[in-house]
CSV table of C-alpha atoms in Angstrom, one decimal:
chain,number,residue,atom,x,y,z
A,30,MET,CA,-7.0,51.9,2.7
A,31,GLY,CA,-9.4,54.4,4.3
A,32,ARG,CA,-10.4,57.7,2.6
A,33,LYS,CA,-8.3,59.9,5.0
A,34,SER,CA,-5.3,57.7,4.5
A,35,LEU,CA,-5.7,57.9,0.8
A,36,GLY,CA,-6.0,61.7,0.9
A,37,SER,CA,-2.8,62.0,3.0
A,38,ALA,CA,-0.9,59.8,0.5
A,39,LEU,CA,-2.1,61.9,-2.4
A,40,LEU,CA,-1.1,65.2,-0.7
A,41,THR,CA,2.2,63.7,0.2
A,42,MET,CA,2.8,62.8,-3.4
A,43,GLY,CA,1.8,66.3,-4.5
A,44,ALA,CA,4.2,67.9,-2.1
A,45,LEU,CA,7.0,65.6,-3.4
A,46,LEU,CA,6.3,66.7,-7.0
A,47,SER,CA,7.0,70.4,-6.1
A,48,SER,CA,10.5,69.6,-4.8
A,49,THR,CA,11.9,67.1,-7.3
A,50,SER,CA,11.7,66.3,-11.0
A,51,SER,CA,10.6,62.9,-12.1
A,52,SER,CA,10.8,60.6,-15.1
A,53,VAL,CA,7.5,58.9,-15.7
A,54,ASN,CA,6.7,55.8,-17.5
A,55,ALA,CA,3.5,53.7,-17.8
A,56,GLU,CA,3.7,50.0,-17.0
A,57,GLY,CA,1.2,47.5,-15.9
A,58,GLY,CA,-1.7,49.9,-16.5
A,59,GLY,CA,-0.6,52.5,-13.9
A,60,LEU,CA,1.8,55.5,-13.7
A,61,ARG,CA,5.1,54.6,-12.0
A,62,ARG,CA,8.0,56.9,-11.1
A,63,LYS,CA,11.5,55.5,-10.7
A,64,ARG,CA,13.0,56.7,-7.4
A,65,SER,CA,15.8,59.1,-8.4
A,66,SER,CA,17.6,59.4,-5.0
A,67,SER,CA,17.4,57.7,-1.7
A,68,SER,CA,17.6,61.2,0.0
A,69,HIS,CA,14.0,62.0,-1.0
A,70,GLN,CA,11.6,61.8,1.9
A,71,TYR,CA,7.9,62.1,2.1
A,72,LYS,CA,6.6,65.1,4.0
A,73,SER,CA,4.5,64.0,6.9
A,74,SER,CA,2.6,67.4,7.2
A,75,ARG,CA,-0.6,67.8,5.4
A,76,GLN,CA,-1.0,70.8,3.0
A,77,SER,CA,-4.3,71.9,1.6
A,78,HIS,CA,-5.0,72.8,-2.0
A,79,GLN,CA,-5.2,76.6,-1.0
A,80,GLN,CA,-1.8,76.5,0.6
A,81,GLN,CA,-0.3,75.0,-2.6
A,82,GLN,CA,-1.9,77.8,-4.7
A,83,HIS,CA,-0.4,80.4,-2.3
A,84,GLN,CA,3.0,78.9,-2.8
A,85,ARG,CA,2.6,79.0,-6.6
A,86,ALA,CA,1.5,82.7,-6.4
A,87,SER,CA,4.5,83.6,-4.2
A,88,SER,CA,6.9,81.9,-6.6
A,89,GLU,CA,5.4,83.7,-9.6
A,90,GLN,CA,5.7,87.1,-7.8
A,91,GLN,CA,9.3,86.5,-7.0
A,92,ASP,CA,10.0,85.6,-10.7
A,93,GLN,CA,8.4,88.9,-11.8
A,94,GLN,CA,10.4,90.9,-9.3
A,95,GLN,CA,13.6,89.3,-10.5
A,96,ARG,CA,12.8,90.2,-14.1
A,97,HIS,CA,12.6,93.9,-13.2
A,98,LEU,CA,16.0,93.9,-11.4
A,99,PRO,CA,19.0,95.2,-13.3
A,100,GLY,CA,20.4,92.4,-15.4
A,101,GLY,CA,17.5,90.3,-14.2
A,102,SER,CA,16.7,88.9,-17.6
A,103,ASN,CA,20.3,87.9,-18.3
A,104,ASN,CA,20.6,86.5,-14.8
A,105,SER,CA,17.4,84.6,-15.3
A,106,ASN,CA,18.5,83.2,-18.6
A,107,ARG,CA,21.9,82.3,-17.1
A,108,ASN,CA,20.1,80.7,-14.2
A,109,LEU,CA,17.7,78.8,-16.5
A,110,ALA,CA,20.6,77.5,-18.6
A,111,ALA,CA,22.5,76.4,-15.5
A,112,GLU,CA,19.4,74.8,-14.2
A,113,GLU,CA,18.8,72.9,-17.5
A,114,THR,CA,22.5,71.8,-17.5
A,115,SER,CA,22.2,70.7,-13.9
A,116,THR,CA,18.9,69.0,-14.6
A,117,THR,CA,20.3,67.1,-17.6
A,118,ALA,CA,23.3,65.9,-15.6
A,119,ALA,CA,21.1,64.9,-12.7
A,120,ALA,CA,18.7,63.1,-15.1
A,121,ALA,CA,21.6,61.1,-16.6
A,122,ALA,CA,22.9,60.3,-13.1
A,123,ASN,CA,19.3,59.4,-12.0
A,124,THR,CA,18.9,57.1,-15.0
A,125,GLU,CA,22.0,55.1,-14.1
A,126,GLU,CA,20.9,54.9,-10.5
A,127,ASP,CA,17.4,53.9,-11.6
A,128,LEU,CA,18.7,51.0,-13.6
A,129,ALA,CA,20.5,49.7,-10.5
A,130,ASP,CA,17.5,50.3,-8.2
A,131,PRO,CA,14.5,48.3,-9.2
A,132,ARG,CA,12.2,49.9,-6.6
A,133,ARG,CA,9.3,52.0,-8.0
A,134,PHE,CA,6.6,54.1,-6.4
A,135,PHE,CA,3.2,55.1,-7.7
A,136,LEU,CA,3.4,58.9,-8.4
A,137,PRO,CA,1.7,61.2,-10.9
A,138,PRO,CA,3.7,63.3,-13.5
A,139,SER,CA,4.8,66.8,-12.7
A,140,HIS,CA,2.4,68.3,-15.2
A,141,GLN,CA,-0.6,66.3,-14.1
A,142,GLU,CA,-3.0,67.8,-11.5
A,143,LEU,CA,-4.1,65.6,-8.6
A,144,ASP,CA,-7.7,66.0,-9.7
A,145,ASP,CA,-6.9,64.4,-13.1
A,146,ILE,CA,-5.5,61.2,-11.6
A,147,ASP,CA,-7.4,58.0,-12.4
A,148,MET,CA,-8.4,57.4,-8.8
A,149,ARG,CA,-9.9,54.0,-9.5
A,150,GLN,CA,-6.7,52.7,-11.1
A,151,LEU,CA,-4.5,54.3,-8.4
A,152,ILE,CA,-6.6,52.7,-5.6
A,153,LEU,CA,-6.6,49.4,-7.4
A,154,GLU,CA,-2.8,49.4,-7.6
A,155,MET,CA,-2.3,50.8,-4.1
A,156,ASN,CA,-4.5,48.0,-2.7
A,157,LEU,CA,-1.9,45.6,-3.9
A,158,ASP,CA,0.2,47.0,-1.1
A,159,SER,CA,-1.5,49.4,1.3
A,160,SER,CA,1.8,50.5,2.8
A,161,MET,CA,3.3,51.7,-0.5
A,162,SER,CA,5.7,48.8,-0.4
A,163,ILE,CA,8.3,48.1,-3.1
A,164,ILE,CA,7.2,46.4,-6.3
A,165,THR,CA,9.7,44.0,-7.7
A,166,GLU,CA,9.8,42.6,-11.2
A,167,GLN,CA,12.2,39.8,-10.4
A,168,PRO,CA,11.1,36.4,-11.6
A,169,THR,CA,9.3,34.0,-9.2
A,170,ARG,CA,11.7,31.6,-7.6
A,171,ALA,CA,11.4,27.9,-8.5
A,172,PRO,CA,9.4,25.8,-5.9
A,173,THR,CA,11.4,24.1,-3.2
A,174,ASN,CA,10.9,20.9,-1.4
A,175,ARG,CA,11.9,22.4,1.9
A,176,PRO,CA,9.3,23.9,4.2
A,177,THR,CA,9.1,27.7,4.3
A,178,VAL,CA,8.5,27.7,8.0
A,179,SER,CA,10.0,25.7,10.8
A,180,PRO,CA,7.9,22.6,11.7
A,181,THR,CA,5.9,22.7,14.9
A,182,TYR,CA,5.7,19.8,17.3
A,183,SER,CA,2.6,18.8,19.2
A,184,THR,CA,2.8,18.4,22.9
A,185,MET,CA,0.1,15.7,22.8
A,186,SER,CA,1.0,12.1,23.1
A,187,PRO,CA,0.9,10.2,19.7
A,188,SER,CA,-2.1,7.9,19.3
A,189,THR,CA,-1.3,4.2,19.0
A,190,SER,CA,-2.7,1.9,16.3
A,191,SER,CA,-3.3,-1.8,16.5
A,192,ALA,CA,-2.8,-2.3,12.8
A,193,PRO,CA,0.3,-4.4,12.1
A,194,THR,CA,3.2,-2.9,10.2
A,195,LEU,CA,5.7,-4.6,8.0
A,196,THR,CA,8.9,-3.2,9.5
A,197,ASP,CA,8.4,-3.1,13.3
A,198,CYS,CA,8.3,-6.8,14.2
A,199,ASP,CA,9.8,-6.3,17.6
A,200,ASN,CA,6.7,-4.3,18.7
A,201,PRO,CA,4.4,-6.5,20.9
A,202,GLY,CA,1.4,-5.1,19.2
A,203,THR,CA,2.7,-5.9,15.8
A,204,CYS,CA,3.6,-9.4,17.0
A,205,GLU,CA,0.2,-10.1,18.4
A,206,ASN,CA,-1.6,-8.9,15.3
A,207,ARG,CA,0.6,-10.9,13.0
A,208,LEU,CA,0.1,-14.0,15.1
A,209,ARG,CA,-3.6,-13.5,15.2
A,210,GLN,CA,-3.6,-13.3,11.4
A,211,GLN,CA,-1.6,-16.5,11.2
A,212,ILE,CA,-3.9,-18.3,13.6
A,213,TYR,CA,-6.9,-17.1,11.5
A,214,ASP,CA,-5.3,-18.4,8.3
A,215,VAL,CA,-4.6,-21.8,10.0
A,216,SER,CA,-8.2,-21.9,11.2
A,217,VAL,CA,-9.5,-21.2,7.7
A,218,ARG,CA,-7.3,-24.0,6.3
A,219,VAL,CA,-8.6,-26.6,8.7
A,220,GLY,CA,-12.2,-25.3,9.2
A,221,THR,CA,-12.2,-24.1,12.8
A,222,VAL,CA,-12.7,-20.3,12.5
A,223,GLU,CA,-15.9,-20.4,14.5
A,224,THR,CA,-14.0,-21.9,17.5
A,225,LEU,CA,-11.9,-18.8,17.9
A,226,ASP,CA,-14.9,-16.9,19.2
A,227,ASP,CA,-15.5,-19.5,22.0
A,228,PRO,CA,-13.3,-18.7,25.0
A,229,ASN,CA,-13.6,-22.2,26.3
A,230,SER,CA,-12.5,-23.9,23.1
A,231,ALA,CA,-9.0,-25.5,22.8
A,232,GLN,CA,-8.3,-23.1,19.9
A,233,SER,CA,-9.0,-20.0,22.0
A,234,LYS,CA,-6.9,-21.3,24.8
A,235,ALA,CA,-4.1,-22.1,22.5
A,236,SER,CA,-4.4,-18.7,20.8
A,237,GLU,CA,-4.2,-16.9,24.2
A,238,TRP,CA,-1.2,-19.0,25.2
A,239,ILE,CA,0.9,-18.3,22.1
A,240,LEU,CA,0.0,-14.6,22.0
A,241,GLU,CA,1.6,-14.3,25.5
A,242,GLU,CA,4.9,-15.3,23.9
A,243,CYS,CA,5.1,-11.9,22.1
A,244,GLY,CA,6.2,-10.5,25.5
A,245,ALA,CA,8.7,-13.3,26.2
A,246,PHE,CA,12.5,-12.8,26.0
A,247,PRO,CA,13.3,-13.5,23.3
A,248,PRO,CA,9.9,-13.0,21.9
A,249,ILE,CA,8.4,-15.3,19.3
A,250,ASP,CA,9.2,-14.3,15.7
A,251,PRO,CA,6.0,-13.6,13.7
A,252,CYS,CA,7.8,-12.0,10.7
A,253,THR,CA,10.5,-14.2,9.4
A,254,GLU,CA,9.1,-16.5,6.6
A,255,SER,CA,10.9,-19.6,7.8
A,256,GLN,CA,9.4,-19.1,11.3
A,257,ILE,CA,5.8,-18.8,10.3
A,258,ILE,CA,5.4,-22.6,9.6
A,259,LEU,CA,7.1,-23.3,13.0
A,260,ASN,CA,4.7,-20.9,14.7
A,261,GLU,CA,1.8,-22.7,13.1
A,262,GLN,CA,3.1,-26.0,14.4
A,263,ARG,CA,3.6,-24.6,17.9
A,264,TYR,CA,0.0,-23.4,17.8
A,265,ALA,CA,-1.3,-26.7,16.5
A,266,LEU,CA,0.5,-28.7,19.3
A,267,ALA,CA,-1.0,-26.3,21.9
A,268,VAL,CA,-4.5,-26.9,20.5
A,269,MET,CA,-3.9,-30.7,20.7
A,270,TYR,CA,-2.8,-30.3,24.4
A,271,PHE,CA,-6.0,-28.4,25.3
A,272,SER,CA,-8.3,-30.6,23.2
A,273,LEU,CA,-6.9,-33.9,24.6
A,274,SER,CA,-6.9,-32.8,28.3
A,275,GLY,CA,-3.1,-32.3,28.5
A,276,GLU,CA,-3.3,-31.4,32.2
A,277,GLY,CA,-4.1,-35.0,33.0
A,278,TRP,CA,-1.5,-36.7,30.7
A,279,ASN,CA,0.9,-39.3,32.1
A,280,ASP,CA,3.8,-37.7,30.3
A,281,GLY,CA,4.3,-34.1,29.3
A,282,SER,CA,1.6,-32.7,31.5
A,283,ASN,CA,1.8,-29.0,32.5
A,284,PRO,CA,-1.3,-28.3,34.6
A,285,SER,CA,-0.4,-24.8,35.6
A,286,VAL,CA,0.9,-24.0,32.0
A,287,ASP,CA,4.2,-22.9,33.5
A,288,LYS,CA,6.4,-21.2,30.8
A,289,GLY,CA,9.4,-21.9,32.9
A,290,ALA,CA,8.9,-25.7,33.0
A,291,GLY,CA,11.9,-27.7,31.8
A,292,GLU,CA,12.3,-30.3,29.0
A,293,GLY,CA,9.7,-33.0,28.5
A,294,VAL,CA,6.9,-30.7,29.5
A,295,TRP,CA,4.4,-29.4,26.9
A,296,LEU,CA,3.5,-25.7,26.7
A,297,SER,CA,6.8,-24.6,28.3
A,298,GLY,CA,8.6,-21.6,27.0
A,299,LEU,CA,11.2,-23.9,25.3
A,300,ASN,CA,11.3,-24.9,21.7
A,301,TYR,CA,8.5,-27.4,21.2
A,302,CYS,CA,11.0,-29.9,20.0
A,303,ASP,CA,12.1,-30.1,23.6
A,304,TRP,CA,8.7,-31.1,24.8
A,305,GLY,CA,9.2,-34.7,24.0
A,306,VAL,CA,10.4,-37.2,26.5
A,307,GLN,CA,12.0,-40.6,26.1
A,308,ILE,CA,9.9,-43.5,27.4
A,309,THR,CA,11.3,-46.9,28.3
A,310,GLY,CA,8.9,-49.8,28.2
A,311,ASP,CA,8.7,-53.6,27.9
A,312,LYS,CA,8.2,-53.3,24.1
A,313,GLY,CA,11.1,-50.8,23.6
A,314,ASP,CA,12.0,-47.2,23.9
A,315,TYR,CA,10.5,-44.3,22.1
A,316,VAL,CA,10.3,-40.5,22.2
A,317,THR,CA,7.0,-38.8,22.5
A,318,LEU,CA,7.8,-35.9,20.2
A,319,VAL,CA,10.5,-35.9,17.5
A,320,CYS,CA,11.5,-33.1,15.2
A,321,ASP,CA,13.7,-32.9,12.1
A,322,GLU,CA,16.7,-30.7,11.8
A,323,PHE,CA,14.6,-27.8,10.7
A,324,GLY,CA,12.2,-27.9,13.7
A,325,ASN,CA,9.3,-29.6,11.9
A,326,VAL,CA,7.3,-32.2,13.9
A,327,LEU,CA,8.0,-35.6,12.4
A,328,ASN,CA,6.6,-38.1,15.0
A,329,LEU,CA,4.1,-38.0,17.8
A,330,ASN,CA,3.9,-41.2,19.9
A,331,LEU,CA,1.5,-40.6,22.7
A,332,GLN,CA,0.4,-44.2,23.4
A,333,SER,CA,-1.1,-45.0,26.8
A,334,ASN,CA,-0.9,-41.4,27.9
A,335,ASN,CA,-4.4,-40.9,29.3
A,336,MET,CA,-5.5,-38.6,26.5
A,337,VAL,CA,-9.2,-37.7,26.7
A,338,GLY,CA,-11.0,-35.8,24.0
A,339,GLN,CA,-11.1,-35.4,20.3
A,340,ILE,CA,-8.1,-35.1,17.9
A,341,PRO,CA,-8.5,-31.5,16.7
A,342,PRO,CA,-8.5,-30.6,13.1
A,343,GLU,CA,-5.3,-28.6,13.7
A,344,ILE,CA,-3.4,-31.9,13.4
A,345,GLY,CA,-3.5,-31.1,9.7
A,346,VAL,CA,-1.1,-28.2,10.3
A,347,LEU,CA,1.6,-30.7,11.1
A,348,VAL,CA,2.3,-31.2,7.4
A,349,TYR,CA,5.7,-32.8,7.9
A,350,LEU,CA,4.3,-35.5,10.3
A,351,THR,CA,5.1,-39.1,9.3
A,352,SER,CA,3.7,-40.9,12.3
A,353,TYR,CA,0.9,-40.4,14.7
A,354,ILE,CA,0.5,-43.1,17.3
A,355,SER,CA,-2.0,-42.8,20.1
A,356,PHE,CA,-3.4,-46.2,20.9
A,357,PHE,CA,-4.7,-47.2,24.4
A,358,ASN,CA,-6.2,-43.8,25.2
A,359,ALA,CA,-9.7,-42.3,25.5
A,360,GLN,CA,-9.8,-40.3,22.3
A,361,SER,CA,-13.3,-39.8,20.9
A,362,GLY,CA,-15.0,-38.3,17.9
A,363,PRO,CA,-14.2,-38.8,14.2
A,364,ILE,CA,-10.8,-38.8,12.4
A,365,PRO,CA,-10.3,-35.2,11.3
A,366,THR,CA,-10.7,-34.7,7.6
A,367,SER,CA,-7.6,-32.4,7.7
A,368,LEU,CA,-5.6,-35.6,8.0
A,369,GLY,CA,-5.6,-35.5,4.2
A,370,LEU,CA,-3.3,-32.4,4.4
A,371,ILE,CA,-0.5,-34.5,5.8
A,372,THR,CA,0.8,-35.9,2.6
A,373,PRO,CA,3.9,-37.6,4.0
A,374,LEU,CA,2.0,-39.5,6.7
A,375,GLN,CA,3.0,-43.2,6.9
A,376,THR,CA,1.6,-44.4,10.2
A,377,PHE,CA,-1.7,-43.6,11.7
A,378,ASP,CA,-2.5,-45.8,14.8
A,379,VAL,CA,-5.5,-45.0,17.0
A,380,GLU,CA,-6.4,-48.5,18.2
A,381,SER,CA,-8.3,-49.0,21.4
A,382,ASN,CA,-10.0,-45.7,21.8
A,383,ASN,CA,-13.6,-44.4,21.8
A,384,MET,CA,-13.5,-42.9,18.3
A,385,ASP,CA,-16.4,-43.0,15.9
A,386,GLY,CA,-17.7,-41.7,12.6
A,387,SER,CA,-16.7,-42.8,9.1
A,388,LEU,CA,-13.4,-44.7,9.1
A,389,PHE,CA,-12.6,-43.9,5.4
A,390,GLN,CA,-13.4,-40.3,4.6
A,391,PRO,CA,-12.6,-39.1,1.0
A,392,GLN,CA,-10.5,-36.2,2.2
A,393,TYR,CA,-7.7,-38.6,3.2
A,394,SER,CA,-8.8,-41.9,1.5
A,395,GLY,CA,-10.3,-40.6,-1.7
A,396,PRO,CA,-8.8,-39.7,-5.1
A,397,ASP,CA,-6.9,-36.7,-3.6
A,398,GLY,CA,-6.1,-38.3,-0.3
A,399,LEU,CA,-3.0,-39.9,1.2
A,400,THR,CA,-0.7,-42.0,-0.9
A,401,GLU,CA,2.3,-42.7,1.5
A,402,VAL,CA,0.4,-44.6,4.1
A,403,VAL,CA,2.1,-47.8,5.3
A,404,ASN,CA,0.2,-48.5,8.5
A,405,PHE,CA,-3.4,-47.7,9.1
A,406,ARG,CA,-4.7,-49.1,12.4
A,407,ALA,CA,-8.1,-48.4,13.9
A,408,SER,CA,-9.3,-51.5,15.6
A,409,LEU,CA,-11.3,-51.5,18.8
A,410,ASN,CA,-13.2,-48.3,18.2
A,411,ASN,CA,-16.7,-47.4,17.0
A,412,PHE,CA,-16.0,-46.6,13.4
A,413,ARG,CA,-18.6,-47.3,10.7
A,414,GLY,CA,-19.0,-47.2,6.9
A,415,ASN,CA,-17.6,-49.3,4.1
A,416,ILE,CA,-14.2,-49.7,2.4
A,417,PRO,CA,-13.9,-47.3,-0.6
A,418,THR,CA,-12.5,-48.4,-3.9
A,419,GLU,CA,-9.9,-45.7,-3.6
A,420,ILE,CA,-8.2,-47.8,-1.0
A,421,GLY,CA,-6.3,-49.3,-4.0
A,422,ARG,CA,-4.3,-46.1,-4.2
A,423,TRP,CA,-2.6,-46.9,-1.0
A,424,THR,CA,-0.1,-49.0,-2.8
A,425,LYS,CA,2.5,-48.8,0.0
A,426,LEU,CA,0.0,-50.1,2.6
A,427,GLN,CA,1.2,-53.0,4.7
A,428,ASN,CA,-1.1,-53.0,7.7
A,429,LEU,CA,-4.8,-52.3,7.5
A,430,TRP,CA,-6.4,-53.1,10.9
A,431,PHE,CA,-10.0,-52.1,11.7
A,432,ALA,CA,-11.3,-55.1,13.7
A,433,ASP,CA,-14.2,-54.6,16.2
A,434,ASN,CA,-15.8,-51.6,14.4
A,435,GLU,CA,-19.0,-51.3,12.5
A,436,ILE,CA,-17.6,-51.6,9.0
A,437,THR,CA,-20.1,-52.9,6.5
A,438,GLY,CA,-20.3,-53.7,2.8
A,439,THR,CA,-17.9,-55.8,0.6
A,440,ILE,CA,-14.2,-55.7,0.2
A,441,PRO,CA,-13.5,-53.9,-3.1
A,442,SER,CA,-11.4,-55.7,-5.7
A,443,GLU,CA,-8.9,-52.7,-5.7
A,444,VAL,CA,-7.5,-54.2,-2.5
A,445,GLY,CA,-5.7,-56.5,-4.9
A,446,ASN,CA,-3.5,-53.5,-5.8
A,447,LEU,CA,-2.0,-53.6,-2.3
A,448,VAL,CA,0.8,-56.0,-3.2
A,449,ASP,CA,2.7,-55.2,0.0
A,450,MET,CA,-0.2,-56.5,2.1
A,451,SER,CA,1.2,-60.1,1.7
A,452,GLU,CA,3.3,-59.5,4.7
A,453,SER,CA,0.5,-58.0,6.9
A,454,VAL,CA,-2.6,-59.2,8.6
A,455,LEU,CA,-6.0,-57.8,7.5
A,456,LEU,CA,-8.3,-57.9,10.5
A,457,LEU,CA,-12.1,-57.6,9.8
């Protein structure tokens, strides 16, 4: 509050004092006057200190003249008594009204001169409300959870985030991120994480292919727990297709990677259990890809299928596989160590290929390796190494064929544990 405004407020309060009585109490460190009537109004005109003195002198002169009039003293006494009676009644009425009206204004008492007011205190209290607003002594309301103002809405478009959420699994961005995480987890499991950074690798091609299925109708389901293992198997089969030159296969080839291809074609948009095709030959009929009732891959029979390349480590993702047959092809490289992850595997037949490396690796033939193997056939390749003593753990083994390789060393005595070998032929 400026100095002129403060002077006007003080003069206004002084003028109000000359026209009404007041009941004064001291609360909160300052003088407060309870408002006695709503009819009181502040005078807007400014009166100087000299004008106030002139009014007081005129009032005193009138009183003296009245005393000299006949009966003046009695009239004065009667008037004073009536005034006191009226004042007492008004004070009582004002008291009742004041109790109902909690509003209070800062005013000095009638007997206190303006010059005697504690200006510092008055200014301090007036600064709490420069417009002389009403002071309430009602208790503070309890906090509320609702906003005190209406919310505002931004006109800017919301920013998008590539981070996956746990609830919005129909969102393509969420689908892709979840699938990427699943692919990464698979790659960690089989040891092919570095291949994901190579755009020419079978893993990158398979990753790109399966991510496109987030936009299919219906899209691939990356959220349901039971579907995750199926997504992993779908990805593993795609890696096998790209790694073994699927575009040149005799059966199941899909050179243009047409999602609309029908049954018997790999990498179509159909369930991968429909990728298999029935083959009729001189030695009997077989189906190239067989699933169980839950959609898990059980058998892969890709014999004489013009497969060129290496068996990828992702074969270890097919953890329900019981049979892998791929003889008479042009597969190369070693047997993936991830083969040891396929605990139910019974038949592994890669005869007549161009494979090399150690034939018996500890990951699948060691102490923690496979135990359900019945047929292990690897003749006519370029394998090397010796026969480990752990071969005695393959107690269900019936056929162990590895002729025309570079196997060295002696036959361990643990082979004697293979009692079912009596009906098989061991070719060295």
